[in-house]
PDB file of C-alpha atoms in Angstrom:
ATOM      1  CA  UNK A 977      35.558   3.764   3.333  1.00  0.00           C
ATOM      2  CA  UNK A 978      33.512   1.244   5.310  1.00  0.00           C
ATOM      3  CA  UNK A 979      34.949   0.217   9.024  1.00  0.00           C
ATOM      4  CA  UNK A 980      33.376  -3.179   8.602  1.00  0.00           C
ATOM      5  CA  UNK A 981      31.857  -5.155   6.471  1.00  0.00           C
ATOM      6  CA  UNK A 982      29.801  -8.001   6.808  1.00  0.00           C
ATOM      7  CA  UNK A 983      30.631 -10.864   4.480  1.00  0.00           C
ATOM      8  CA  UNK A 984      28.123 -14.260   3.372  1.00  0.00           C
ATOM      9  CA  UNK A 985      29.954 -16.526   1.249  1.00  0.00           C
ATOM     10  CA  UNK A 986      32.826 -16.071  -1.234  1.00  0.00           C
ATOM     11  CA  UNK A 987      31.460 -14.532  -3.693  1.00  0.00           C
ATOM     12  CA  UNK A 988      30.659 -11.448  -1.152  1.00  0.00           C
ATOM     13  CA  UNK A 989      34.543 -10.896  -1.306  1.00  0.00           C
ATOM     14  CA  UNK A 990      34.192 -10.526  -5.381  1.00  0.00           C
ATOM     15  CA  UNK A 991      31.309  -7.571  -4.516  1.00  0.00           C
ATOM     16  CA  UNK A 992      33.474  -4.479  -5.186  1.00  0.00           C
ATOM     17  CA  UNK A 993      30.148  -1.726  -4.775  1.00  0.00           C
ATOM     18  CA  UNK A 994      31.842  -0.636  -1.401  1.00  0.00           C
ATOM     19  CA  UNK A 995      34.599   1.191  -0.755  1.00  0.00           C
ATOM     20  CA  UNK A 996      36.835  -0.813   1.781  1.00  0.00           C
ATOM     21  CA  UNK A 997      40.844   0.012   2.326  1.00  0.00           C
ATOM     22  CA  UNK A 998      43.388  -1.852   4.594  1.00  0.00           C
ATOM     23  CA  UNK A 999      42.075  -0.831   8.223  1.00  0.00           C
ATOM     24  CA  UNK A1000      38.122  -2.295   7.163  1.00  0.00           C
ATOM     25  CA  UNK A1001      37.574  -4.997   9.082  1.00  0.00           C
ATOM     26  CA  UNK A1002      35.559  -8.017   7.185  1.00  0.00           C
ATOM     27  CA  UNK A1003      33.250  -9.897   9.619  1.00  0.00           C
ATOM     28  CA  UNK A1004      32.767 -13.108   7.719  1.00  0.00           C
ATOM     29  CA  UNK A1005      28.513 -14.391   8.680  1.00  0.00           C
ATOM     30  CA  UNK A1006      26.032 -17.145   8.017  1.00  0.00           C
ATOM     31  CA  UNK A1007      22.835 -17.360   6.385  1.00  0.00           C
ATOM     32  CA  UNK A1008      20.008 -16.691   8.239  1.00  0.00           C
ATOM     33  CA  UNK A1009      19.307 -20.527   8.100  1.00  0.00           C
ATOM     34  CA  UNK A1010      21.665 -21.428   9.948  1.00  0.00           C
ATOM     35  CA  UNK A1011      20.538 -19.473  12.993  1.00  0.00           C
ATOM     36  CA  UNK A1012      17.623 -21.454  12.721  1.00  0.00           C
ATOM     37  CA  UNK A1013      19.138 -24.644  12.379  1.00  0.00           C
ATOM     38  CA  UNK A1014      21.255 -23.949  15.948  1.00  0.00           C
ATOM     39  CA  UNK A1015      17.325 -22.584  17.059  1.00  0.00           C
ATOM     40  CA  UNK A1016      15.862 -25.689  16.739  1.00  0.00           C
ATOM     41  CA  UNK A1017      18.953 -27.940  17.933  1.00  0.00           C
ATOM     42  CA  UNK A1018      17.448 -26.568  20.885  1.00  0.00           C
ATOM     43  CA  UNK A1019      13.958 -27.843  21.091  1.00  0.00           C
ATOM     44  CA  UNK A1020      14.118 -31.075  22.681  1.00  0.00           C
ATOM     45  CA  UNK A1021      10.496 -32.679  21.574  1.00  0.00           C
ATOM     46  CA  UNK A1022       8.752 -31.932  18.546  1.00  0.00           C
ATOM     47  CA  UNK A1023       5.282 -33.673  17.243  1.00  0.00           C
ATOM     48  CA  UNK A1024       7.326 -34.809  13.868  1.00  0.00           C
ATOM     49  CA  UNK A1025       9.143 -37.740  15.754  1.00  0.00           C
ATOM     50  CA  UNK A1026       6.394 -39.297  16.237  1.00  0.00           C
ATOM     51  CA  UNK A1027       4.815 -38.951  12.347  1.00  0.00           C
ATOM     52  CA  UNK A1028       5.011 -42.344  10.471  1.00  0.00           C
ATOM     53  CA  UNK A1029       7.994 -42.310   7.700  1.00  0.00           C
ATOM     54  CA  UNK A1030       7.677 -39.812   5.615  1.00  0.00           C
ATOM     55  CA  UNK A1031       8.697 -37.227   2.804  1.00  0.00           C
ATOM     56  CA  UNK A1032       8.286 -33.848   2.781  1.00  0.00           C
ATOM     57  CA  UNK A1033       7.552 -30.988  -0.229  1.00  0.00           C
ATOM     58  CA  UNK A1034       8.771 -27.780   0.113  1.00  0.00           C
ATOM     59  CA  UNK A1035       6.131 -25.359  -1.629  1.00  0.00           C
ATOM     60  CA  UNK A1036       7.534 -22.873  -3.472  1.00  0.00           C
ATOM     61  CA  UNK A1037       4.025 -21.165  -4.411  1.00  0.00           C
ATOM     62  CA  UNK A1038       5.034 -21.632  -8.105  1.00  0.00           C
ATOM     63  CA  UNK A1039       1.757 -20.565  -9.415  1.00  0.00           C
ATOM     64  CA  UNK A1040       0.943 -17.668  -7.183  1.00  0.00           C
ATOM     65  CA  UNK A1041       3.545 -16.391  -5.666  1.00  0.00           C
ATOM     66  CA  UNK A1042       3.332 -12.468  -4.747  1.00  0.00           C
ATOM     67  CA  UNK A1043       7.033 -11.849  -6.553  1.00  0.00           C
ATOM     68  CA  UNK A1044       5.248 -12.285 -10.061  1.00  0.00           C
ATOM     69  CA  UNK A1045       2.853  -8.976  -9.641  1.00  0.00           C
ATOM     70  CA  UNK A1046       5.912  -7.260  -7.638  1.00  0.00           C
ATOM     71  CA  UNK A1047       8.264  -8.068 -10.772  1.00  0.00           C
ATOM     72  CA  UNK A1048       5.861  -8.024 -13.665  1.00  0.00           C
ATOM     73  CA  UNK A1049       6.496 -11.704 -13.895  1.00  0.00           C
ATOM     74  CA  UNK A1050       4.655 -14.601 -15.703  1.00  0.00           C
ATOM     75  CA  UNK A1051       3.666 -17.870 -13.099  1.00  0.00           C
ATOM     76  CA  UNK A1052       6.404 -20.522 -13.521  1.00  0.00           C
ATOM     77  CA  UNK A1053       4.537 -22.704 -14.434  1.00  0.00           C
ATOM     78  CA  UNK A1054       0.048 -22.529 -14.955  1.00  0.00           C
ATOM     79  CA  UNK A1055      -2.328 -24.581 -12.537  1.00  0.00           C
ATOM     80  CA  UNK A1056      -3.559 -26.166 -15.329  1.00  0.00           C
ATOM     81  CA  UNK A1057      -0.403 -28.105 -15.540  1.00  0.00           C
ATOM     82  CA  UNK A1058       1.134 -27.394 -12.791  1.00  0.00           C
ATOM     83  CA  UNK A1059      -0.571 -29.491  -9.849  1.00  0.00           C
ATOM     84  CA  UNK A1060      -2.290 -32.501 -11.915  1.00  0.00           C
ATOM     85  CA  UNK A1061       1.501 -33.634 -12.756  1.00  0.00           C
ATOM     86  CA  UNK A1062       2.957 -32.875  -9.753  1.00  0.00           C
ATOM     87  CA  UNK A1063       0.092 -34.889  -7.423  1.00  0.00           C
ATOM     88  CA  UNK A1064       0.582 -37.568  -9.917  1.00  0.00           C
ATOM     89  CA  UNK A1065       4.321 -37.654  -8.738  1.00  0.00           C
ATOM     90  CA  UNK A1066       3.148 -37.297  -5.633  1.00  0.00           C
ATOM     91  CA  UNK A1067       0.864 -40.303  -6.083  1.00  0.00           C
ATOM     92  CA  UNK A1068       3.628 -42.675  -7.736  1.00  0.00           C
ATOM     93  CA  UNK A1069       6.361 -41.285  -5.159  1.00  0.00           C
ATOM     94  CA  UNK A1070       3.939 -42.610  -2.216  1.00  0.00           C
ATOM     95  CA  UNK A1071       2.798 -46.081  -3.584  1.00  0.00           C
ATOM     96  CA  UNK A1072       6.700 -47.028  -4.253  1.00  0.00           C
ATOM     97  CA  UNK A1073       8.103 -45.834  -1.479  1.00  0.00           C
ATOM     98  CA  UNK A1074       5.307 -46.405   0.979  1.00  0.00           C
ATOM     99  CA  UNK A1075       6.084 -42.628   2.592  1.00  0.00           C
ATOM    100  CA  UNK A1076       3.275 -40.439   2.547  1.00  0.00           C
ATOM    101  CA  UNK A1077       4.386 -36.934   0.764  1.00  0.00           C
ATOM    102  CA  UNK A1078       3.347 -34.169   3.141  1.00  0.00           C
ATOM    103  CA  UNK A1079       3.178 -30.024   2.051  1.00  0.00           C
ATOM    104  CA  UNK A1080       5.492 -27.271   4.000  1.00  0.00           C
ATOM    105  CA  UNK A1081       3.773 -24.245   2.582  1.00  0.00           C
ATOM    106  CA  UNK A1082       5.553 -21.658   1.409  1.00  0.00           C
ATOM    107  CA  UNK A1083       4.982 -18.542   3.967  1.00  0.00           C
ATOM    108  CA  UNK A1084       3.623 -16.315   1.485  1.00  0.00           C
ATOM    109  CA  UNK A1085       1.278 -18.826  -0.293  1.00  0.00           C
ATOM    110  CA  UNK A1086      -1.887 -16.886  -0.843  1.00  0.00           C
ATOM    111  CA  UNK A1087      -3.732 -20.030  -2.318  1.00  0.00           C
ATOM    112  CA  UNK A1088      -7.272 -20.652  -0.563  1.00  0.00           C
ATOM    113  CA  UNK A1089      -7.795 -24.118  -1.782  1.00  0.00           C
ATOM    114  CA  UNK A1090      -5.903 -27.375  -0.947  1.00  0.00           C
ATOM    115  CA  UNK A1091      -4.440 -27.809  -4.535  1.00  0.00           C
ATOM    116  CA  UNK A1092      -2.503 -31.098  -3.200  1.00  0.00           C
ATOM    117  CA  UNK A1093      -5.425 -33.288  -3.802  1.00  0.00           C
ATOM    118  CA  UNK A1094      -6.090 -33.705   0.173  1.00  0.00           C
ATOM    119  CA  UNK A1095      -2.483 -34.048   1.659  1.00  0.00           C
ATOM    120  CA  UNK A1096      -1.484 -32.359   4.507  1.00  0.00           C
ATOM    121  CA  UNK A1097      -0.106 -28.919   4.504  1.00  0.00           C
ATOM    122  CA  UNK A1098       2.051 -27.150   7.281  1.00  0.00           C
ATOM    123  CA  UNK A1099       2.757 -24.263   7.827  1.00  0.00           C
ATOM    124  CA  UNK A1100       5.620 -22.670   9.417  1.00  0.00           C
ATOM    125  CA  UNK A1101       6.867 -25.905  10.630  1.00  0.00           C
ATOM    126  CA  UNK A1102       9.783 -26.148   7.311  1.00  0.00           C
ATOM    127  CA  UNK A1103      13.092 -27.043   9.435  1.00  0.00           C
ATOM    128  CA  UNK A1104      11.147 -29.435  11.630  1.00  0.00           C
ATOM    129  CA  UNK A1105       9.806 -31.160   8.741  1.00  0.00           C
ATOM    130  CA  UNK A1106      12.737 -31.664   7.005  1.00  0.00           C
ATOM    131  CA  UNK A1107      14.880 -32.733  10.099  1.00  0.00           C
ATOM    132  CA  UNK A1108      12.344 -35.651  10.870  1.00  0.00           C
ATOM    133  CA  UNK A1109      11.862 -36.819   7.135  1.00  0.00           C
ATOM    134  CA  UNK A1110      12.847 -39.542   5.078  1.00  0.00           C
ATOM    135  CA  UNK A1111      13.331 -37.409   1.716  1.00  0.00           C
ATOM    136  CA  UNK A1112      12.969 -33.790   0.717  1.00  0.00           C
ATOM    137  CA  UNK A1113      11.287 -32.990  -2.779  1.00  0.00           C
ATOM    138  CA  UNK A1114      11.554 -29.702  -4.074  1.00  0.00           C
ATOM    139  CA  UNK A1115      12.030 -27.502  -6.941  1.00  0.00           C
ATOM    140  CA  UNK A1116      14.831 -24.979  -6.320  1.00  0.00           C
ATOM    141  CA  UNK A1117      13.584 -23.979  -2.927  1.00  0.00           C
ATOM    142  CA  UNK A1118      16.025 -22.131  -0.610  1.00  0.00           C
ATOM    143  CA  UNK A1119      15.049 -24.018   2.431  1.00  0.00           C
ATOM    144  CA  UNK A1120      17.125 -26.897   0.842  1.00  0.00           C
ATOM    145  CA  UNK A1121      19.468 -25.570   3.224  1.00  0.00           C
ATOM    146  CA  UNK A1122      17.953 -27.616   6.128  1.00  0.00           C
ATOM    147  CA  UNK A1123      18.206 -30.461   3.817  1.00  0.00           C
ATOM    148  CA  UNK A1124      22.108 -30.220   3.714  1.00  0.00           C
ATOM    149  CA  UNK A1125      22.246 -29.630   7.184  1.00  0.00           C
ATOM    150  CA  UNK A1126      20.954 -32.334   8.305  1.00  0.00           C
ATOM    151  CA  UNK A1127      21.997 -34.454   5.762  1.00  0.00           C
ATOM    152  CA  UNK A1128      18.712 -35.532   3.900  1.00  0.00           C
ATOM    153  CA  UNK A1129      18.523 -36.619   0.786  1.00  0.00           C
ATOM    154  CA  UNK A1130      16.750 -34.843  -1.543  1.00  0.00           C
ATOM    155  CA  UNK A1131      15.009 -35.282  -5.002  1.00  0.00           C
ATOM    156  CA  UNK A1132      14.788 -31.934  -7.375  1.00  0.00           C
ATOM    157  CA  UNK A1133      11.553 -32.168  -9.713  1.00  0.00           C
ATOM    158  CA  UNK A1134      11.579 -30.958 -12.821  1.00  0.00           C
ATOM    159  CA  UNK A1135       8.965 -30.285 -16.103  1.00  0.00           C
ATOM    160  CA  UNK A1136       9.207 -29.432 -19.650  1.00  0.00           C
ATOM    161  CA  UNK A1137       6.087 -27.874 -18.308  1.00  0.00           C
ATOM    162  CA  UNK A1138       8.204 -25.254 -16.046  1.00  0.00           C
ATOM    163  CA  UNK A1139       9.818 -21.680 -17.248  1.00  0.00           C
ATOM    164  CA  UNK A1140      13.253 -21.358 -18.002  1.00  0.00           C
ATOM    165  CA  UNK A1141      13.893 -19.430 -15.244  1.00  0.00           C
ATOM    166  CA  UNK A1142      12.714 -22.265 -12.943  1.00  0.00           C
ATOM    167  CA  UNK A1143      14.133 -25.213 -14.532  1.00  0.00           C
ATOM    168  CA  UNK A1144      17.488 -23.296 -15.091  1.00  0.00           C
ATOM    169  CA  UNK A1145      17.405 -23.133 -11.167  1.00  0.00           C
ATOM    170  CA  UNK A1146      16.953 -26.594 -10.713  1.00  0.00           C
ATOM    171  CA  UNK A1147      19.448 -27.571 -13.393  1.00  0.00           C
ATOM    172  CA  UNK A1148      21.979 -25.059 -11.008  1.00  0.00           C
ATOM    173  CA  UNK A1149      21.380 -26.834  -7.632  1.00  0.00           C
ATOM    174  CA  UNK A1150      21.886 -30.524  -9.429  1.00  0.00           C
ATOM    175  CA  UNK A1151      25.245 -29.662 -10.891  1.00  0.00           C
ATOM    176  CA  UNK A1152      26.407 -27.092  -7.765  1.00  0.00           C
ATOM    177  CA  UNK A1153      24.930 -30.204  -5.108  1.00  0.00           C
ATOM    178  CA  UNK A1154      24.894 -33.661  -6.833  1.00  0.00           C
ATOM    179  CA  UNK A1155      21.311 -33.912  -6.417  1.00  0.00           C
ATOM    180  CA  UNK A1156      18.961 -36.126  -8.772  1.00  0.00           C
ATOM    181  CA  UNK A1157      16.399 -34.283 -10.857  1.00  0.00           C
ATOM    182  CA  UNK A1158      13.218 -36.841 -11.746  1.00  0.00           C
ATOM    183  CA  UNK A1159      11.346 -34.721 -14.801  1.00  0.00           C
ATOM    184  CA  UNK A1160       7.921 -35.483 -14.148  1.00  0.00           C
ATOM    185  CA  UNK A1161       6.425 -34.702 -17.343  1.00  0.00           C
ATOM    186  CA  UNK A1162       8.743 -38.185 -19.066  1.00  0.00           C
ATOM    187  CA  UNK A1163       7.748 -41.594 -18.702  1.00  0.00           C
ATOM    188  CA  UNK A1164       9.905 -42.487 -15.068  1.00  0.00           C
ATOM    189  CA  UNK A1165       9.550 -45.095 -12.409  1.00  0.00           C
ATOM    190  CA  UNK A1166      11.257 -44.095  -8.855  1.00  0.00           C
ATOM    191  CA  UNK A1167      11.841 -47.075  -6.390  1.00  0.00           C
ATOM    192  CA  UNK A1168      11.889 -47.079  -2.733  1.00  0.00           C
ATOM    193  CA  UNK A1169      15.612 -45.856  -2.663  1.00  0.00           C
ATOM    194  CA  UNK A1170      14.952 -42.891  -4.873  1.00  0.00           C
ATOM    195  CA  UNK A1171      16.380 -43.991  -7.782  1.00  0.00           C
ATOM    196  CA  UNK A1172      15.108 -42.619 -10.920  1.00  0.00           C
ATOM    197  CA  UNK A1173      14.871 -44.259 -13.729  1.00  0.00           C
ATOM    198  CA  UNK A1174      13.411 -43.717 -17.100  1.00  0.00           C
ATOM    199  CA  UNK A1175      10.618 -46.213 -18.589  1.00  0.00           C
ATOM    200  CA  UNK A1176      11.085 -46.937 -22.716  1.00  0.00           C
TER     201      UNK A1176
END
């Protein structure tokens, strides 16, 4: 039996693969997240205050990420279709809210090429982005974390266009969070208070 074990969430307590009896002590942790969070509660100045309004993307690498020749995987989603729809968002999502949409790279993103059609992309810089933006827009990305923590809003985007795996993902965090999903590949409109609505 285990002396201690070292417990994230609630469903860690439903994990019976190890043995634990009455004297095993549970030691009940956070996600690694939230160590950053408290991290950079502690920087006093960052160059983000002073950016003009606006939203931020968090890359997920969704056509090249290094997890689909680990796992035998198929891309999410192709580049073919993938980034013409999404800078199109992108495009619509700047002129009606007047916030320009800037990239947080994922940290494995092996891409060469600025595939965002010229916007800026950041790396390493996630939390700070988030904490001084307007919006967040992602997929299913895990770094939505810093969006609850510091209470953003946050828009999940969404294609026929996208795998099953992926979209199922998204489809999870809306129902689990209460967050909108916009599916770019309909006919929408999105105003300047992120409400999504769906053009006839």
């Amino acid at each position: 039996y285990f002396d201690f074990v070292i417990r994230g969430g609630i469903f860690s307590y439903n994990d019976h693969r190890y043995k634990t009896c009455k004297s095993t002590v549970d030691v009940e942790a956070h996600a690694l997240d939230y160590d950053r969070y408290i991290e950079q509660e502690k920087i006093q100045i960052s160059d983000f205050e002073k950016y003009p309004d606006y939203a931020v993307f968090l890359d997920e690498d969704v056509c090249f990420h290094p997890d689909y020749l680990i796992l035998d995987l198929q891309p999410d989603c192709s580049t073919e279709d993938y980034f013409p729809e999404l800078n199109k968002f992108f495009d619509n999502f700047e002129k009606s809210t007047g916030y320009e949409v800037i990239i947080a790279e994922h940290p494995r993103n092996s891409a060469t090429d600025n595939y965002f059609n010229g916007r800026k992309i950041i790396s390493n810089k996630t939390i700070e982005l988030v904490k001084y933006s307007k919006v967040v827009l992602l997929h299913a990305s895990i770094s939505l974390n810093f969006s609850i923590l510091y209470k953003k809003p946050a828009m999940l985007i969404d294609s026929t266009k996208y795998s099953g795996r992926l979209r199922n993902k998204i489809k999870i965090l809306s129902i689990e969070l209460g967050f909108p999903i916009i599916d770019i590949s309909s006919n929408y409109s999105v105003n300047n208070k992120y409400e999504i609505s769906e053009n006839k």
